[in-house]
C-alpha positions as MATLAB code, in Angstrom:
seq = 'MKTLMIATDFSANSSHVANYAYRLAQALEAKLLLCHTLNVPAEVPQSGTVAWPEAVYDDIDRDSKLQLSKMKEDMYATGNIDNYKPEILCIQGPGFVTDVVNTEADRYKADLIIVGAHSNDHLGTWMVGNHSRKMIESAVRPLLLVPIGAKFQPIMRIGFATDLKHINNDLDALKNVVLLARSLSAELMLAHIHWDVDDQDYRLVIDALKDGIMTKYGYEKVSVRTVNSKHVANGLNWLIAHAHINLLAMAHHQHGFFDQLFHGSRTQQSAGHMPVPLLVVK';
ca = [
       0.000    0.000    0.000;
       1.606    3.204   -1.220;
      -1.098    5.879   -1.047;
      -3.285    6.552    1.994;
      -6.113    9.095    2.064;
      -7.276   10.843    5.240;
     -10.824   12.185    4.962;
     -10.917   14.979    7.526;
     -13.742   17.241    8.715;
     -11.577   19.243   11.159;
     -13.619   17.845   14.057;
     -12.236   17.309   17.552;
     -10.945   13.863   16.620;
      -9.332   14.910   13.332;
      -5.861   15.556   14.744;
      -5.846   12.166   16.437;
      -6.828   10.426   13.203;
      -4.250   12.377   11.207;
      -1.470   11.456   13.615;
      -2.482    7.784   13.524;
      -2.525    7.863    9.724;
       0.878    9.562    9.625;
       2.450    6.846   11.774;
       0.838    4.173    9.597;
       2.186    5.896    6.479;
       5.650    5.874    8.057;
       5.379    2.134    8.695;
       4.229    1.507    5.109;
       6.530    4.145    3.557;
       3.430    5.502    1.832;
       2.250    8.877    0.541;
      -0.578   10.693    2.340;
      -3.529   12.531    0.835;
      -5.208   14.949    3.240;
      -8.738   15.474    1.885;
     -11.440   17.889    3.066;
     -14.930   18.398    1.656;
     -16.054   22.024    1.565;
     -19.296   22.617    3.446;
     -21.238   24.261    0.629;
     -24.896   24.014   -0.473;
     -24.330   20.604   -2.070;
     -24.681   19.273    1.479;
     -27.938   21.171    2.103;
     -31.373   19.862    1.040;
     -32.812   21.791   -1.934;
     -29.496   23.587   -2.305;
     -30.282   24.295   -5.934;
     -32.627   27.057   -4.809;
     -29.992   28.775   -2.665;
     -27.887   31.620   -4.036;
     -24.392   31.120   -2.584;
     -22.374   34.373   -2.605;
     -18.999   33.963   -4.290;
     -17.269   35.850   -1.472;
     -18.602   33.361    1.094;
     -17.354   30.451   -0.991;
     -13.934   32.124   -1.278;
     -13.812   32.459    2.516;
     -14.657   28.785    2.997;
     -12.061   27.791    0.398;
      -9.358   29.908    2.048;
     -10.153   28.687    5.576;
     -10.078   25.074    4.434;
      -6.672   25.474    2.806;
      -5.302   27.119    5.945;
      -6.585   24.302    8.166;
      -5.237   21.620    5.822;
      -1.853   23.336    5.799;
      -1.801   23.553    9.597;
      -2.798   19.902    9.936;
       0.012   18.957    7.548;
       2.553   20.918    9.619;
       1.270   19.354   12.841;
       1.618   15.848   11.381;
       5.246   16.492   10.487;
       5.862   18.014   13.927;
       4.365   15.130   15.914;
       5.550   12.226   13.751;
       8.599   10.130   14.486;
      11.400   12.228   12.994;
      13.776    9.250   12.879;
      11.522    7.281   10.516;
      10.399    7.664    6.922;
       8.946   11.123    6.142;
       5.809   10.694    4.010;
       4.886   13.143    1.297;
       1.607   14.884    2.232;
      -0.667   16.304   -0.455;
      -3.599   18.560    0.575;
      -6.738   18.314   -1.570;
     -10.286   19.623   -1.236;
     -13.509   19.946   -3.163;
     -17.164   21.001   -2.806;
     -20.003   18.506   -2.671;
     -21.203   15.548   -0.651;
     -18.492   14.020    1.542;
     -18.822   10.544    0.038;
     -18.719   11.881   -3.529;
     -15.652   14.063   -2.965;
     -13.734   11.391   -1.062;
     -14.479    8.666   -3.604;
     -13.684   10.922   -6.579;
     -10.326   11.950   -5.135;
      -9.542    8.392   -4.035;
     -10.046    7.276   -7.636;
      -8.106   10.220   -9.042;
      -5.050    9.576   -6.880;
      -5.428    5.776   -6.824;
      -5.573    5.679   -3.023;
      -5.124    2.210   -1.530;
      -6.875    3.053    1.735;
      -9.308    5.704    3.030;
      -8.899    6.635    6.698;
     -11.657    8.335    8.689;
     -12.360    9.050   12.338;
     -15.346    9.479   14.613;
     -17.748   12.270   13.782;
     -19.080   14.230   16.731;
     -22.509   12.574   16.349;
     -21.344    9.117   15.423;
     -20.455    7.532   18.753;
     -17.822    5.512   16.918;
     -16.340    4.724   20.318;
     -18.930    1.956   20.496;
     -19.471   -0.838   18.024;
     -22.552    0.938   16.699;
     -21.549    3.680   14.253;
     -23.722    6.622   13.344;
     -24.993    7.899   10.024;
     -21.880    9.856    9.047;
     -19.496    6.899    9.244;
     -22.131    4.466    8.018;
     -22.467    6.426    4.769;
     -18.747    6.078    4.229;
     -18.886    2.363    4.983;
     -21.672    1.874    2.450;
     -20.187    3.955   -0.340;
     -16.377    3.833   -0.040;
     -14.682    2.741   -3.263;
     -11.555    1.715   -1.375;
     -10.910   -0.205    1.854;
     -11.979    2.005    4.753;
     -10.101    2.313    8.050;
     -12.138    3.737   10.943;
      -9.986    5.098   13.772;
     -11.711    5.547   17.159;
     -10.712    8.257   19.586;
      -9.089    5.871   22.054;
      -6.916    4.008   19.542;
      -3.236    4.846   19.954;
      -0.884    3.871   17.167;
       1.216    0.821   17.867;
       3.160   -1.391   15.470;
       0.644   -3.608   13.683;
       1.928   -7.084   14.384;
      -1.386   -8.951   14.197;
      -4.489   -8.228   12.108;
      -7.691  -10.026   13.026;
     -10.214  -10.818   10.284;
     -13.633  -11.495   11.811;
     -16.000  -13.763    9.871;
     -19.175  -15.763   10.404;
     -18.082  -18.190    7.633;
     -21.400  -17.747    5.805;
     -19.859  -15.980    2.793;
     -16.628  -17.912    2.370;
     -16.053  -17.015   -1.301;
     -16.820  -13.338   -0.701;
     -14.532  -13.377    2.339;
     -11.695  -14.805    0.274;
     -12.106  -12.089   -2.357;
     -12.354   -9.345    0.293;
      -9.232  -10.644    2.009;
      -7.118   -9.501   -0.941;
      -6.696   -6.027    0.556;
      -6.266   -7.343    4.095;
      -3.474   -9.642    2.926;
      -1.917   -6.724    1.043;
      -1.788   -4.677    4.245;
      -0.550   -7.620    6.325;
       2.205   -8.377    3.817;
       3.288   -4.715    3.692;
       3.630   -4.710    7.501;
       4.898   -8.315    7.831;
       1.962   -8.849   10.181;
       0.234  -12.062   11.164;
      -3.290  -12.480    9.812;
      -5.593  -14.145   12.343;
      -8.902  -15.548   11.088;
     -11.360  -15.011   13.926;
     -14.723  -16.747   14.232;
     -17.243  -15.783   16.913;
     -18.933  -19.093   17.612;
     -21.898  -19.793   19.890;
     -22.854  -23.405   19.110;
     -20.229  -25.497   20.887;
     -21.749  -28.724   19.527;
     -21.239  -27.751   15.901;
     -17.699  -28.567   14.833;
     -18.224  -28.129   11.085;
     -16.961  -24.564   11.310;
     -13.442  -25.934   11.834;
     -13.476  -27.442    8.366;
     -14.751  -24.211    6.819;
     -12.295  -21.879    8.543;
      -9.389  -24.211    7.760;
     -10.511  -24.139    4.114;
     -10.463  -20.330    4.231;
      -6.959  -20.405    5.687;
      -5.794  -22.770    2.937;
      -7.464  -20.535    0.346;
      -5.470  -17.515    1.547;
      -2.215  -19.436    1.306;
      -3.058  -20.791   -2.160;
      -4.643  -17.693   -3.752;
      -2.444  -14.995   -2.236;
       0.696  -16.902   -1.299;
       0.631  -15.617    2.265;
       1.564  -18.040    5.009;
       1.510  -15.944    8.183;
      -2.086  -17.000    8.851;
      -3.573  -18.393   12.069;
      -7.050  -19.312   13.309;
      -8.827  -18.347   16.533;
     -12.384  -19.088   17.652;
     -14.298  -17.416   20.471;
     -17.399  -18.817   22.150;
     -19.863  -15.969   22.566;
     -23.555  -15.423   21.912;
     -22.982  -11.769   21.062;
     -20.691  -10.681   18.241;
     -19.499   -7.437   19.856;
     -18.673   -9.107   23.183;
     -16.768  -11.835   21.362;
     -14.764   -9.355   19.336;
     -13.904   -7.265   22.392;
     -12.682  -10.411   24.152;
     -10.663  -11.422   21.098;
      -8.947   -8.051   20.803;
      -8.078   -8.005   24.488;
      -6.754  -11.573   24.704;
      -5.273  -12.230   21.262;
      -3.262   -8.978   21.139;
      -4.834   -7.778   17.890;
      -3.679   -4.327   16.736;
      -6.236   -3.907   13.958;
      -9.541   -5.637   13.212;
     -10.797   -6.261    9.661;
     -14.264   -7.253    8.473;
     -15.881   -7.822    5.087;
     -18.991   -5.735    4.455;
     -21.719   -8.019    3.147;
     -25.318   -6.972    2.636;
     -26.570   -9.348    5.310;
     -25.043  -11.429    8.062;
     -22.170  -10.945   10.455;
     -21.395   -7.318    9.598;
     -25.033   -6.217    9.794;
     -25.476   -8.093   13.070;
     -22.694   -6.030   14.596;
     -23.590   -2.593   13.246;
     -27.370   -2.787   12.994;
     -28.070   -5.008   15.958;
     -29.721   -4.976   19.346;
     -29.338   -2.921   22.493;
     -26.957   -5.569   23.774;
     -24.592   -4.791   20.905;
     -25.064   -1.047   21.314;
     -23.841   -1.274   24.893;
     -21.165   -3.881   24.233;
     -18.307   -1.503   24.932;
     -15.730    0.660   23.225;
     -13.852   -0.263   20.091;
     -10.232   -0.358   21.267;
      -8.512   -0.731   17.871;
      -9.085    0.632   14.350;
     -11.528   -1.243   12.146;
     -10.710   -2.004    8.495;
     -13.811   -2.495    6.318;
     -13.281   -4.304    3.014;
     -15.700   -5.382    0.292;
];
């Protein structure tokens, strides 16, 4: 992975996300794109009927450039000066956040889009709000969500959580997870949250997925871990805490494991805080 994009809204968490992304770019020796969407009428319902003064737009454009420039300087100031110094390119555009981010990600061939918690999103819990959910649904690249409490640490182990119900889709989605793991020389742990202790067939399926990764992608640093839990979020929190996972990855399918976690019950809403970044792949 050689090009990472940070989608920033200059919110309270933006500096934290930028610093995390900078350290990740150092580890990958990658370029950084710092992208901001201008808050213009394209974000407002019935904006076509609003006359937007050119002077106001110029002010927004100027303020955005100043904030991007300051964020860039802060990233260089707080990064590890003894490591690789990534190139940082500041870009911006008017429109809907998802449209601008996806357009620029395509234009610059970004390998990864990195976002943080919006002030209304409560991304600190497993349930994400509308702002982040829109990015999850529409992102044209793998999406890394960085919670407020996640401090950067060397990524030695990446957990890929699966319910084993979409094995072929999982194998395809794992392409980008393997790419990241290989770039960081990290172990890839296949994690299955399992609640039926009498059903042992899952062992055959998860071992087949492991073999598929080795055969299709030629990556051998793969392990398997199962967790007995009736609730997905509780199982994942236990896994992260006890298996020393630095980053969690999941495939976004229309129905199943992913939806159970992010569109689930009150139990899942109160399951606890996400302690590590979450990589969403499709």
